[in-house]
Amino acid sequence: PEGADTGSQKDRVVTEEEWLQKWETGNIGFHKEQGHPLLQKHLDVLLNGRSGLRIFFPLCGKAVEMKWLADMGHSVVGVEVSEQALKDFFAEHSLPYCEEPVPEISGAKTLQSTSGNISLYCCSIYDLSSSVVGKFDAVWDRGALVAVNPCDRQRYVSLMITLMEKNSSYLLVTVSYDPNKHKGPPFYVPESEIKSLFGNHCEIKCLEQVDDFSDKHRRWGLDYFLEVLYILKFVA
Ligand code: SAH
């Protein structure tokens, strides 16, 4: 049964400190320099014909898709604990930015593109709420839910639900592999769990499953690795 399968990961904790260290040492194999092909392919479902959306990138790292969407005229908000990741993002796209403290969150700041349509919060996602960041028309969740510690998953999803506008859409990428062979992150989140986490608040559709197996996964001791894409629709 799936419950027993994921049991091996449920107590694993990656601390904020460890994430910062990954950024410091350049141990960021999760970053995709060319962006994610599944966002490109399914952008239409996410946007659903709408323009000028507010789009949220939880646990954003330096995801290049933030630049894509901003260039299309959307307004992008991200959150990330690593300031280095955010500074790298602006530097790598030659985007001027300014820093501002966030009065509601002690120690937090935003890095905002001077053009105004990319606002990245440097703090833990658990410090955010809709009163600070508002609500969103769309979410791109890749390397986010699957990077959250299993013990925090319910809290993460409950928070995300409070950040969704009516009639918003949420593209979620999860990964599938044998969780007894790799401790994560990324963590294996089965479809049954997606349904129990989000199920009461939205319609969930699996859009596709793609083979993403590479040498990295072979070195982790795995013999298969899939990405699974869902669209969640938050109906009125
Ligand atoms: N979504 C990005 C990054 C994935 S890796 C991408 O697709 O490339 C997960 C990221 O989450 C890391 O950059 C890590 O520093 C950040 N992170 C981990 N815990 C966090 C938290 N509680 N709040 C905000 N960011 C966090």
CSV table of C-alpha atoms and ligand atoms in Angstrom, one decimal:
chain,number,residue,atom,x,y,z
A,1,PRO,CA,0.0,0.0,0.0
A,2,GLU,CA,1.1,3.6,-0.7
A,3,GLY,CA,1.0,4.6,2.9
A,4,ALA,CA,3.6,2.0,3.8
A,5,ASP,CA,5.7,2.9,0.8
A,6,THR,CA,6.2,6.5,1.7
A,7,GLY,CA,6.7,5.7,5.4
A,8,SER,CA,10.4,5.7,4.9
A,9,GLN,CA,10.4,9.4,4.2
A,10,LYS,CA,7.9,10.7,6.6
A,11,ASP,CA,10.3,11.7,9.4
A,12,ARG,CA,13.0,13.2,7.2
A,13,VAL,CA,13.7,16.9,7.9
A,14,VAL,CA,15.9,19.2,5.8
A,15,THR,CA,16.6,22.4,7.8
A,16,GLU,CA,16.7,25.9,6.4
A,17,GLU,CA,20.4,26.0,7.2
A,18,GLU,CA,20.9,22.9,5.0
A,19,TRP,CA,19.1,24.6,2.1
A,20,LEU,CA,21.2,27.8,2.5
A,21,GLN,CA,24.3,25.6,2.4
A,22,LYS,CA,23.2,23.9,-0.8
A,23,TRP,CA,23.1,27.4,-2.4
A,24,GLU,CA,26.4,28.3,-0.9
A,25,THR,CA,28.2,25.3,-2.2
A,26,GLY,CA,26.4,25.2,-5.6
A,27,ASN,CA,24.7,21.9,-4.8
A,28,ILE,CA,21.6,22.9,-6.8
A,29,GLY,CA,21.1,20.1,-9.2
A,30,PHE,CA,17.3,20.9,-9.1
A,31,HIS,CA,17.8,24.2,-11.0
A,32,LYS,CA,16.8,24.0,-14.6
A,33,GLU,CA,18.8,26.6,-16.7
A,34,GLN,CA,16.5,26.2,-19.7
A,35,GLY,CA,13.3,26.3,-17.6
A,36,HIS,CA,10.8,23.5,-17.3
A,37,PRO,CA,9.4,22.0,-20.5
A,38,LEU,CA,6.1,21.1,-18.8
A,39,LEU,CA,5.3,24.8,-18.0
A,40,GLN,CA,6.0,25.7,-21.6
A,41,LYS,CA,3.8,22.9,-22.8
A,42,HIS,CA,0.9,23.5,-20.4
A,43,LEU,CA,1.0,27.3,-20.0
A,44,ASP,CA,-2.4,27.6,-21.8
A,45,VAL,CA,-4.1,25.5,-19.1
A,46,LEU,CA,-2.6,27.6,-16.4
A,47,LEU,CA,-3.4,31.0,-18.0
A,48,ASN,CA,-6.8,29.8,-19.4
A,49,GLY,CA,-6.9,32.8,-21.8
A,50,ARG,CA,-6.3,35.4,-19.1
A,51,SER,CA,-3.7,38.1,-19.2
A,52,GLY,CA,-2.1,40.3,-16.6
A,53,LEU,CA,-2.3,37.6,-13.9
A,54,ARG,CA,-0.7,37.6,-10.4
A,55,ILE,CA,1.4,34.4,-10.4
A,56,PHE,CA,3.0,32.8,-7.4
A,57,PHE,CA,6.2,30.7,-7.3
A,58,PRO,CA,6.5,29.1,-3.9
A,59,LEU,CA,10.0,28.0,-2.9
A,60,CYS,CA,11.2,29.7,-6.1
A,61,GLY,CA,14.9,29.3,-6.1
A,62,LYS,CA,16.1,31.1,-9.2
A,63,ALA,CA,13.5,29.6,-11.5
A,64,VAL,CA,13.9,31.1,-14.9
A,65,GLU,CA,10.2,30.7,-15.6
A,66,MET,CA,9.6,33.8,-13.4
A,67,LYS,CA,11.3,35.8,-16.1
A,68,TRP,CA,9.3,34.2,-18.9
A,69,LEU,CA,6.0,35.0,-17.2
A,70,ALA,CA,7.0,38.5,-16.3
A,71,ASP,CA,8.1,39.1,-19.9
A,72,MET,CA,4.6,38.1,-21.0
A,73,GLY,CA,3.1,40.8,-18.8
A,74,HIS,CA,2.1,38.9,-15.7
A,75,SER,CA,3.1,40.0,-12.3
A,76,VAL,CA,5.3,37.4,-10.5
A,77,VAL,CA,5.7,36.9,-6.8
A,78,GLY,CA,8.1,34.3,-5.3
A,79,VAL,CA,9.3,33.2,-1.9
A,80,GLU,CA,12.7,31.7,-1.1
A,81,VAL,CA,14.8,31.4,2.0
A,82,SER,CA,18.1,31.8,0.2
A,83,GLU,CA,19.0,35.4,-0.5
A,84,GLN,CA,21.8,34.2,-2.7
A,85,ALA,CA,19.3,32.4,-4.9
A,86,LEU,CA,17.3,35.6,-5.4
A,87,LYS,CA,20.4,37.7,-6.0
A,88,ASP,CA,21.6,35.2,-8.6
A,89,PHE,CA,18.2,35.3,-10.3
A,90,PHE,CA,18.4,39.1,-10.9
A,91,ALA,CA,22.1,39.0,-11.8
A,92,GLU,CA,21.7,36.1,-14.3
A,93,HIS,CA,18.9,38.0,-16.1
A,94,SER,CA,20.7,41.4,-15.8
A,95,LEU,CA,17.6,42.8,-14.1
A,96,PRO,CA,18.0,45.8,-11.8
A,97,TYR,CA,16.2,45.4,-8.5
A,98,CYS,CA,15.8,47.1,-5.2
A,99,GLU,CA,15.5,45.7,-1.7
A,100,GLU,CA,12.9,46.6,0.9
A,101,PRO,CA,12.1,45.3,4.4
A,102,VAL,CA,8.7,43.7,4.9
A,103,PRO,CA,7.2,45.4,7.9
A,104,GLU,CA,4.9,42.6,8.8
A,105,ILE,CA,7.7,39.9,8.9
A,106,SER,CA,10.7,40.5,11.1
A,107,GLY,CA,14.0,39.9,9.2
A,108,ALA,CA,12.2,39.5,5.9
A,109,LYS,CA,12.8,41.6,2.8
A,110,THR,CA,11.6,41.8,-0.8
A,111,LEU,CA,13.8,42.0,-3.9
A,112,GLN,CA,11.8,43.7,-6.6
A,113,SER,CA,12.7,44.3,-10.2
A,114,THR,CA,12.9,48.0,-10.9
A,115,SER,CA,10.3,47.5,-13.6
A,116,GLY,CA,8.0,46.4,-10.8
A,117,ASN,CA,6.6,43.1,-12.0
A,118,ILE,CA,8.8,40.6,-10.1
A,119,SER,CA,8.6,40.7,-6.3
A,120,LEU,CA,10.6,38.0,-4.5
A,121,TYR,CA,10.2,37.6,-0.7
A,122,CYS,CA,13.3,36.5,1.1
A,123,CYS,CA,11.9,34.6,4.1
A,124,SER,CA,10.2,31.2,4.9
A,125,ILE,CA,7.0,30.6,3.1
A,126,TYR,CA,5.5,29.8,6.5
A,127,ASP,CA,5.9,33.5,7.4
A,128,LEU,CA,3.6,34.6,4.5
A,129,SER,CA,-0.2,35.0,4.6
A,130,SER,CA,-2.7,36.6,2.2
A,131,SER,CA,-2.7,39.8,4.3
A,132,VAL,CA,1.0,40.2,3.3
A,133,VAL,CA,1.2,38.9,-0.2
A,134,GLY,CA,-2.5,39.0,-1.3
A,135,LYS,CA,-4.1,36.2,-3.4
A,136,PHE,CA,-3.0,34.7,-6.7
A,137,ASP,CA,-4.6,33.8,-10.0
A,138,ALA,CA,-2.1,31.1,-10.8
A,139,VAL,CA,0.6,29.1,-9.2
A,140,TRP,CA,3.6,27.2,-10.6
A,141,ASP,CA,4.6,24.6,-8.0
A,142,ARG,CA,7.7,22.7,-9.2
A,143,GLY,CA,10.3,21.6,-6.6
A,144,ALA,CA,8.1,23.2,-3.9
A,145,LEU,CA,5.5,20.7,-2.5
A,146,VAL,CA,8.1,18.0,-3.2
A,147,ALA,CA,10.8,19.9,-1.3
A,148,VAL,CA,8.7,20.6,1.8
A,149,ASN,CA,9.4,18.3,4.7
A,150,PRO,CA,6.8,15.6,4.8
A,151,CYS,CA,5.8,16.7,8.4
A,152,ASP,CA,5.0,20.2,7.0
A,153,ARG,CA,3.1,19.1,3.9
A,154,GLN,CA,-0.4,19.7,5.4
A,155,ARG,CA,0.6,23.1,6.7
A,156,TYR,CA,2.1,24.1,3.4
A,157,VAL,CA,-1.0,23.0,1.4
A,158,SER,CA,-3.4,24.7,3.9
A,159,LEU,CA,-1.4,28.0,3.5
A,160,MET,CA,-1.4,27.6,-0.3
A,161,ILE,CA,-5.1,27.2,-0.4
A,162,THR,CA,-5.6,30.5,1.5
A,163,LEU,CA,-3.5,32.2,-1.1
A,164,MET,CA,-5.7,31.2,-4.1
A,165,GLU,CA,-8.2,33.6,-5.7
A,166,LYS,CA,-11.5,32.3,-6.9
A,167,ASN,CA,-11.2,30.7,-10.3
A,168,SER,CA,-7.5,30.4,-10.0
A,169,SER,CA,-5.3,27.5,-11.4
A,170,TYR,CA,-2.4,25.7,-9.9
A,171,LEU,CA,0.1,23.7,-11.9
A,172,LEU,CA,1.8,21.1,-9.6
A,173,VAL,CA,4.7,19.0,-10.6
A,174,THR,CA,5.4,15.9,-8.4
A,175,VAL,CA,7.9,13.2,-8.7
A,176,SER,CA,7.4,9.4,-8.6
A,177,TYR,CA,10.1,6.9,-7.7
A,178,ASP,CA,10.8,4.2,-5.1
A,179,PRO,CA,11.0,6.1,-1.8
A,180,ASN,CA,12.7,3.2,-0.1
A,181,LYS,CA,15.7,3.8,-2.4
A,182,HIS,CA,16.3,7.5,-1.9
A,183,LYS,CA,15.6,9.7,1.1
A,184,GLY,CA,14.7,12.9,-0.7
A,185,PRO,CA,14.2,15.7,-1.4
A,186,PRO,CA,12.5,15.7,-3.7
A,187,PHE,CA,10.1,13.6,-1.8
A,188,TYR,CA,7.6,11.2,-3.3
A,189,VAL,CA,4.1,12.4,-2.9
A,190,PRO,CA,1.6,9.9,-4.3
A,191,GLU,CA,-1.6,10.9,-6.1
A,192,SER,CA,-3.7,9.6,-3.2
A,193,GLU,CA,-2.0,12.2,-1.0
A,194,ILE,CA,-2.5,15.0,-3.4
A,195,LYS,CA,-6.2,14.2,-3.4
A,196,SER,CA,-6.4,14.1,0.4
A,197,LEU,CA,-4.3,17.3,0.8
A,198,PHE,CA,-6.2,19.4,-1.8
A,199,GLY,CA,-9.2,17.4,-2.7
A,200,ASN,CA,-11.9,19.3,-0.8
A,201,HIS,CA,-10.9,22.7,-2.2
A,202,CYS,CA,-10.4,22.2,-5.9
A,203,GLU,CA,-10.8,20.0,-9.0
A,204,ILE,CA,-7.7,17.9,-9.6
A,205,LYS,CA,-6.7,16.6,-13.0
A,206,CYS,CA,-3.5,14.7,-13.8
A,207,LEU,CA,-2.3,16.1,-17.1
A,208,GLU,CA,0.6,13.9,-17.8
A,209,GLN,CA,3.4,11.7,-16.5
A,210,VAL,CA,6.8,12.0,-18.1
A,211,ASP,CA,10.0,9.9,-17.8
A,212,ASP,CA,12.7,12.1,-16.3
A,213,PHE,CA,15.2,9.4,-15.4
A,214,SER,CA,18.8,10.5,-15.7
A,215,ASP,CA,22.3,9.6,-14.5
A,216,LYS,CA,21.7,11.6,-11.4
A,217,HIS,CA,18.8,9.4,-10.5
A,218,ARG,CA,20.9,6.3,-11.3
A,219,ARG,CA,23.5,7.5,-8.8
A,220,TRP,CA,20.8,7.9,-6.2
A,221,GLY,CA,20.2,4.2,-6.6
A,222,LEU,CA,16.9,4.5,-8.5
A,223,ASP,CA,15.8,2.6,-11.5
A,224,TYR,CA,12.9,4.8,-12.5
A,225,PHE,CA,12.0,8.5,-12.0
A,226,LEU,CA,8.9,10.1,-13.3
A,227,GLU,CA,7.5,13.7,-13.2
A,228,VAL,CA,3.7,13.9,-12.7
A,229,LEU,CA,1.9,17.1,-13.7
A,230,TYR,CA,-1.5,18.1,-12.2
A,231,ILE,CA,-3.7,21.0,-12.8
A,232,LEU,CA,-5.8,22.1,-9.8
A,233,LYS,CA,-8.7,24.4,-10.4
A,234,PHE,CA,-10.0,26.4,-7.5
A,235,VAL,CA,-13.6,27.0,-8.5
A,236,ALA,CA,-15.7,29.8,-7.2
B,1,SAH,N1,11.3,25.8,-7.4
B,1,SAH,C1,12.7,25.9,-7.6
B,1,SAH,C2,13.6,25.5,-6.5
B,1,SAH,C3,13.4,24.1,-6.0
B,1,SAH,S1,14.5,23.6,-4.7
B,1,SAH,C4,13.0,25.3,-8.9
B,1,SAH,O1,12.2,24.6,-9.5
B,1,SAH,O2,14.2,25.3,-9.3
B,1,SAH,C5,13.5,24.1,-3.2
B,1,SAH,C6,13.9,25.6,-2.8
B,1,SAH,O3,13.1,25.9,-1.7
B,1,SAH,C7,15.3,25.8,-2.4
B,1,SAH,O4,15.8,26.9,-3.2
B,1,SAH,C8,15.3,26.2,-0.9
B,1,SAH,O5,16.2,27.1,-0.6
B,1,SAH,C9,13.9,26.7,-0.8
B,1,SAH,N2,13.2,26.5,0.5
B,1,SAH,C10,13.2,25.5,1.3
B,1,SAH,N3,12.4,25.6,2.4
B,1,SAH,C11,11.8,26.8,2.3
B,1,SAH,C12,10.9,27.6,3.0
B,1,SAH,N4,10.4,27.1,4.2
B,1,SAH,N5,10.5,28.8,2.6
B,1,SAH,C13,11.0,29.3,1.4
B,1,SAH,N6,11.9,28.6,0.6
B,1,SAH,C14,12.3,27.4,1.1
